[in-house]
XYZ file of C-alpha atoms in Angstrom:
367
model
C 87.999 52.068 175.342
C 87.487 55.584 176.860
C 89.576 57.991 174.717
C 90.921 61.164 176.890
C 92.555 63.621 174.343
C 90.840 66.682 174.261
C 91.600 66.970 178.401
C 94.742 65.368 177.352
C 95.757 68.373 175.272
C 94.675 70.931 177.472
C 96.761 69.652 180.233
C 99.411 69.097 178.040
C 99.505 72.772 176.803
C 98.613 74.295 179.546
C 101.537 72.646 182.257
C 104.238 74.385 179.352
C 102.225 77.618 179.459
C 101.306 77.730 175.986
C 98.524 79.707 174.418
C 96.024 78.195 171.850
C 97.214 80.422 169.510
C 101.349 79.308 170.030
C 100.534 75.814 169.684
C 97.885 76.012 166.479
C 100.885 78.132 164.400
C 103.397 75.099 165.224
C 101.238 72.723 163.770
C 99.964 75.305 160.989
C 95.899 75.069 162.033
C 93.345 77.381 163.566
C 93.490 78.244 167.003
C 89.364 77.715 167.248
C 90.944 73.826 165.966
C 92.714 73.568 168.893
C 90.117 74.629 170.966
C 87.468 72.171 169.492
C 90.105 69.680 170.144
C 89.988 70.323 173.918
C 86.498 70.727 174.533
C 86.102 67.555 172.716
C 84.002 68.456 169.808
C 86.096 67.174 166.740
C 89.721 65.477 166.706
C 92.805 66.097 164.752
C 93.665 64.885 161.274
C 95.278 61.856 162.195
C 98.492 62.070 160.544
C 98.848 64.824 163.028
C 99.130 63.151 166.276
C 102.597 61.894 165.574
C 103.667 65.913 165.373
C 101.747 66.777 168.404
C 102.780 63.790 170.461
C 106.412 65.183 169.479
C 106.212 68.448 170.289
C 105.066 67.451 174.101
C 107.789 64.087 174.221
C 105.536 61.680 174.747
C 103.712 58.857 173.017
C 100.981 59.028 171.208
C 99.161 56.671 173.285
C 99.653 58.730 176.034
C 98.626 61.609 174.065
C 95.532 59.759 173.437
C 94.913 58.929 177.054
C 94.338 55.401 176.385
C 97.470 54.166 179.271
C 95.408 56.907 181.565
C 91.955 55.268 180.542
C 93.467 51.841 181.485
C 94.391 52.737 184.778
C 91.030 54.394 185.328
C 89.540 51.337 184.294
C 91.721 48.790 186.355
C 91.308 51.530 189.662
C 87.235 51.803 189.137
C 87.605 47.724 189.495
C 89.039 47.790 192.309
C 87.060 50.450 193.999
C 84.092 48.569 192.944
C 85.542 45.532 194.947
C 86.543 47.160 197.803
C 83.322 49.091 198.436
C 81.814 45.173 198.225
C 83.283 43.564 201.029
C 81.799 42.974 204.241
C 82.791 46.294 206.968
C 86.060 45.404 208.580
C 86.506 42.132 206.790
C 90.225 41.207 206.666
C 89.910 41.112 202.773
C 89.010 44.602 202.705
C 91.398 46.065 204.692
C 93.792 44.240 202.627
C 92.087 45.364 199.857
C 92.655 49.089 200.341
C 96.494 48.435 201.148
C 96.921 47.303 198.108
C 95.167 50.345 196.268
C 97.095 53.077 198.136
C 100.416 51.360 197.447
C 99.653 51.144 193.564
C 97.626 54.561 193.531
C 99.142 56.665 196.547
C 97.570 60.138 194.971
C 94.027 58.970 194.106
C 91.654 61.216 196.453
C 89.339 58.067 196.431
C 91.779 55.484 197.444
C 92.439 58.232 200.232
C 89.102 58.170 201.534
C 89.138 54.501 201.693
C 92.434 54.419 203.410
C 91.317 57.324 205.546
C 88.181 54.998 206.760
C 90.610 51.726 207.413
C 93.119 53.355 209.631
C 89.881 54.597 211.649
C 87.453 51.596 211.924
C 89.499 48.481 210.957
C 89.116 46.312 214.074
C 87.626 49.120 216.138
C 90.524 51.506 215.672
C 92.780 49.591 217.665
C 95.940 51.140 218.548
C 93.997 54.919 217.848
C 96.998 56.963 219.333
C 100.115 55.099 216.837
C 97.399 56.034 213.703
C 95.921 59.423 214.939
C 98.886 61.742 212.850
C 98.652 59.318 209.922
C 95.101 60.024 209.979
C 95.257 63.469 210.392
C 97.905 63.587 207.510
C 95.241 61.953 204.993
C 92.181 63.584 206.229
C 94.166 67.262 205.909
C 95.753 66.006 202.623
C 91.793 65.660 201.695
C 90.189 68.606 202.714
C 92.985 71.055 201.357
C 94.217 69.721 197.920
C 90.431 67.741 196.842
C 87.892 69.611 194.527
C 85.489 66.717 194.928
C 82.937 68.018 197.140
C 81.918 63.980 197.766
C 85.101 63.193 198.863
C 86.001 66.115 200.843
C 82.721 65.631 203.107
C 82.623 62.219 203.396
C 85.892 62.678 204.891
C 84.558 64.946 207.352
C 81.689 62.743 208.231
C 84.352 59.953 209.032
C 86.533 62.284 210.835
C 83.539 64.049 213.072
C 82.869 59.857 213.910
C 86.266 59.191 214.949
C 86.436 62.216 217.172
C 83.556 60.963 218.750
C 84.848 57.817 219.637
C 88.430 59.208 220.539
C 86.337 61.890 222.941
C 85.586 58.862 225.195
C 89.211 58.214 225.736
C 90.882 60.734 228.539
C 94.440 60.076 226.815
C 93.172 60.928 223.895
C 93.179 65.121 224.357
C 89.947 64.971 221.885
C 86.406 65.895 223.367
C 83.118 65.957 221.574
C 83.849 69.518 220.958
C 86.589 68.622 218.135
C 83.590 66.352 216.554
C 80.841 69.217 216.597
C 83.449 71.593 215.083
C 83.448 69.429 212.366
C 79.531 68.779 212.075
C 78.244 72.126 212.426
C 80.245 72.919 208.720
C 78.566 70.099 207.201
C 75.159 70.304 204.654
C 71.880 69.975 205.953
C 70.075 67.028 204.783
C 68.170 69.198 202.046
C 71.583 70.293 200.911
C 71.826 66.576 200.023
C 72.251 64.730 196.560
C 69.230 62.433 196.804
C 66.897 65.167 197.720
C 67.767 67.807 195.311
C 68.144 64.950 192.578
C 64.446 64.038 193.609
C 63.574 67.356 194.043
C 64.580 69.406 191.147
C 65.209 67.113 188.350
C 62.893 67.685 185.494
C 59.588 65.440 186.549
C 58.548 64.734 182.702
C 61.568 61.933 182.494
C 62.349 58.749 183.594
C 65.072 59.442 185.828
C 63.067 61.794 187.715
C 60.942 58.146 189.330
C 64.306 56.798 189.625
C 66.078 59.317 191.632
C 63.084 59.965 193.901
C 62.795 56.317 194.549
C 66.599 56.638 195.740
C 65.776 59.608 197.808
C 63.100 57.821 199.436
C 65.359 54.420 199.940
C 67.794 57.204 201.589
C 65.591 58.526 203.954
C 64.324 55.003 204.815
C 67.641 54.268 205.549
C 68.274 57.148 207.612
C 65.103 56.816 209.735
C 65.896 53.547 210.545
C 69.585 54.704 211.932
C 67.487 57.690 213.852
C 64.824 55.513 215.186
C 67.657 53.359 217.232
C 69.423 55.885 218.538
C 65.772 57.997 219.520
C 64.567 54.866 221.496
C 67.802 53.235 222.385
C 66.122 50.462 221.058
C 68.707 47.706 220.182
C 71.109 48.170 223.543
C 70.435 51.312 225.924
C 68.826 49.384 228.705
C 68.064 52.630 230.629
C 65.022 53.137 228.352
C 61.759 50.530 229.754
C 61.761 47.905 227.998
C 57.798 48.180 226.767
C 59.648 51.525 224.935
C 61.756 49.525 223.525
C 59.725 46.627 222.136
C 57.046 49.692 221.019
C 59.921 50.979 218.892
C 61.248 48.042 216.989
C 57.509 46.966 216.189
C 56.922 50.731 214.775
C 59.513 50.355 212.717
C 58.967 46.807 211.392
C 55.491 47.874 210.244
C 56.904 50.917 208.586
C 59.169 49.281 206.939
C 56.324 46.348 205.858
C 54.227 49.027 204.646
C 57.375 50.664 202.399
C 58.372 47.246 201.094
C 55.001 45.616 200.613
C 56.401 42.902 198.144
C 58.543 41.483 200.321
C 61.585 42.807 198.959
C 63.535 45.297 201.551
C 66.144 46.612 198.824
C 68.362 48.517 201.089
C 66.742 47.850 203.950
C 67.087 43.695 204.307
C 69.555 44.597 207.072
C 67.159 46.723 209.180
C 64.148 44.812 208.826
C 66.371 41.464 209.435
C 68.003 42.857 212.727
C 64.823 44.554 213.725
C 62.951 41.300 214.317
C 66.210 39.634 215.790
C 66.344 42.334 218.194
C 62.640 42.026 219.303
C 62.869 38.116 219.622
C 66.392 39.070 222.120
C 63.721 41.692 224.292
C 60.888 39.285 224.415
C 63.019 36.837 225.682
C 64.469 39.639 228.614
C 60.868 40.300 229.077
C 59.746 36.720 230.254
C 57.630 36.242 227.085
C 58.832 33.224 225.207
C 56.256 32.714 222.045
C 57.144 36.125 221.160
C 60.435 35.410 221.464
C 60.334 32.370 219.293
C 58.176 34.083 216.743
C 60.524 36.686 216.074
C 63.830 35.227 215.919
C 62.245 32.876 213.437
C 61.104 35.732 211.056
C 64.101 36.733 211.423
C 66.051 34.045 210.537
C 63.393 33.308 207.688
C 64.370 37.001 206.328
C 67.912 36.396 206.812
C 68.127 32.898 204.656
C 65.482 34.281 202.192
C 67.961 36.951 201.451
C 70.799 35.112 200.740
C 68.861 32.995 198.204
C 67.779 35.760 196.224
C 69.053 36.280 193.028
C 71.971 39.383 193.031
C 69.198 41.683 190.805
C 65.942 41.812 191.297
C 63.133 43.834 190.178
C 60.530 45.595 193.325
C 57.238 45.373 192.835
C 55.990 47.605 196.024
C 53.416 50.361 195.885
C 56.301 52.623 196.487
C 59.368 51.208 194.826
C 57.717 49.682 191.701
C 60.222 48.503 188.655
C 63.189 49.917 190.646
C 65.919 47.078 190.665
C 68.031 46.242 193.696
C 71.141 44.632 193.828
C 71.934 43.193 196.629
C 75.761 43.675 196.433
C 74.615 47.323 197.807
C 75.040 45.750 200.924
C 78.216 43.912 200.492
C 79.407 41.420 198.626
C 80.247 39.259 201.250
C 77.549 39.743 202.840
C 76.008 36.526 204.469
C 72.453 37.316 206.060
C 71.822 34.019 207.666
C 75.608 33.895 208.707
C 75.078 37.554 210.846
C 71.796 36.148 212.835
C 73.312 33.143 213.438
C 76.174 34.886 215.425
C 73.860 37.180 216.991
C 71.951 34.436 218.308
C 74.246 32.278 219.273
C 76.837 34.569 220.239
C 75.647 38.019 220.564
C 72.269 37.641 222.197
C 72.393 36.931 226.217
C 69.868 33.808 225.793
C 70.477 31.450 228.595
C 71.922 27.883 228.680
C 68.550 26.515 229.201
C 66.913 28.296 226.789
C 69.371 27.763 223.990
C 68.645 24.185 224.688
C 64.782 24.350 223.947
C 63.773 22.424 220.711
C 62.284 25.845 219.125
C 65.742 27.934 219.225
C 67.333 24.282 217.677
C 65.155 24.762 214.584
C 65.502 28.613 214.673
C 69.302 27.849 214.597
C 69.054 25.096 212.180
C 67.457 27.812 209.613
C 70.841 29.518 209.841
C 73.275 27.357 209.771
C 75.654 27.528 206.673
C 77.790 25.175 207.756
């Protein structure tokens, strides 16, 4: 059990604005005591703690943090749940209504409940939630010292201004969004990169963090690739363009993933062929069309019967372990593709009805 006194004590003595030096004459010790105390480098005598719990009213456990480390314990469980669940899965959004009733002043249950009231089914009802949003995101940005928190809630903010801008009741333009994005870090300014980039090259976590800064970038191609080539749904880009793009980035991703194991990336590579089969089959071209909605649905069930934790063995991501709760929890593979394709995709009746989309679908089906 994580024991919090030192901070403990420095809270303690500092909300009654008392010195080091008051508080080490009432209990008849040093003053450099009491500051080794605080910075965590030795502990009291323990017949003490009674006397010091005393002198602030309040228990010694909660002198000793151990009710705080509880809570911090129970709250990281919960986080850890939440951040597991399918996106805009009923259970999550239930999820984070229960944190922010039990934990109302957590700046991390916040940002969760910031991103619910914004994307939970769409953002229905956007104008009965924009001043509750605006009341979370502001409570964020002025009282948060987390730099994580406070940008991440900027990042969600600048994307629900964007969506807003498209609705002429909602008196927000694109303008409100770029506000927002032109105060944000560069990409360098990032985490992964300067982890990668500046931590000392002789250790371990050096290989680990640059193989997380490469994952990240992956990841963030990917996104840019789509919305480059319009690739997935802009049908204003030629088609040709459009099947070029999704093969380019099927091979880069084979070539970054040569074991067959797409750590973060199962979703891209998984929707990438889907996509392709979906344009073959606007093109006219019918084998191709087959072929890849079957690697795709191949991809999809393979990934759902892979173990949670598994070890990559690729030329670039060698010994790095993925766990494939990165991606959600709840996270089906094979139950995704087979809305897509029966759903989502505009296949006709006819060809629906062919033998080779049966066994395509039949790959799929959890049911």
């Amino acid at each position: 059990m994580t024991i919090c006194f030192g901070e403990n004590i420095k809270r303690l003595r500092k909300s009654r604005g008392i010195t080091q030096e008051s508080f080490a004459n009432y209990l008849g010790v040093s003053f450099q005591a009491v500051s080794k105390w605080e910075r965590n480098e030795s502990c009291p005598d323990i017949t003490l703690l009674p006397e010091i719990a005393e002198f602030f009213a309040i228990s010694v456990d909660e002198l000793l943090g151990i009710d705080r480390a509880k809570k911090e314990a129970e709250l990281a469980e919960l986080i850890y749940n939440y951040d597991n669940f399918f996106n805009d899965s009923d259970e999550k959004h239930k999820a984070v209504i229960d944190m922010i009733e039990k934990y109302p002043n957590d700046f991390r249950v916040q940002l969760r409940y910031l991103a619910d009231l914004m994307f939970y089914k769409n953002g229905e009802d956007f104008s009965k939630k924009l001043g509750k949003i605006q009341s979370v995101y502001d409570n964020i940005q002025n009282n948060c010292t987390a730099d994580t928190i406070r940008v991440c809630s900027e990042r969600y903010m600048a994307a629900y201004y964007r969506t807003l801008s498209e609705y002429d009741e909602s008196g927000i333009t694109f303008a409100d969004a770029e506000k927002i994005i032109r105060e944000m870090p560069y990409m360098r300014d990032g985490q992964e990169f300067l982890m990668s980039y500046l931590y000392p090259n002789d250790t371990d976590k050096w290989k680990e963090y640059t193989m997380e800064a490469v994952e990240e970038e992956i990841t963030l191609l990917c996104h840019g690739i789509t919305h480059l080539e319009g690739a997935f749904i802009d049908e204003s880009i030629d088609i040709d363009e459009r099947i070029k793009t999704l093969e380019t980035e099927i091979k880069m991703l084979n070539m970054f993933y040569d074991d067959g194991n797409y750590g973060r990336a199962w979703r891209n590579i998984t929707y990438a062929y889907g996509h392709l089969g979906h344009l073959y089959f606007e093109k006219g071209n019918r084998e191709k069309a087959f072929e890849n909605l079957k690697m795709s649905a191949l991809l999809a069930k393979r990934f759902d019967e892979t173990d949670r934790i598994t070890t990559m063995r690729s030329t670039f991501f060698s010994g790095r372990e993925f766990d494939k709760y990165t991606l959600g929890s709840t996270y089906t593979a094979s139950t995704r593709m087979y809305e897509l394709m029966t759903e989502k995709y505009p296949f006709s009746d006819e060809f629906k009805e062919t033998q080779e989309f049966k066994e395509i679908v039949k790959i799929l089906d959890c049911r």
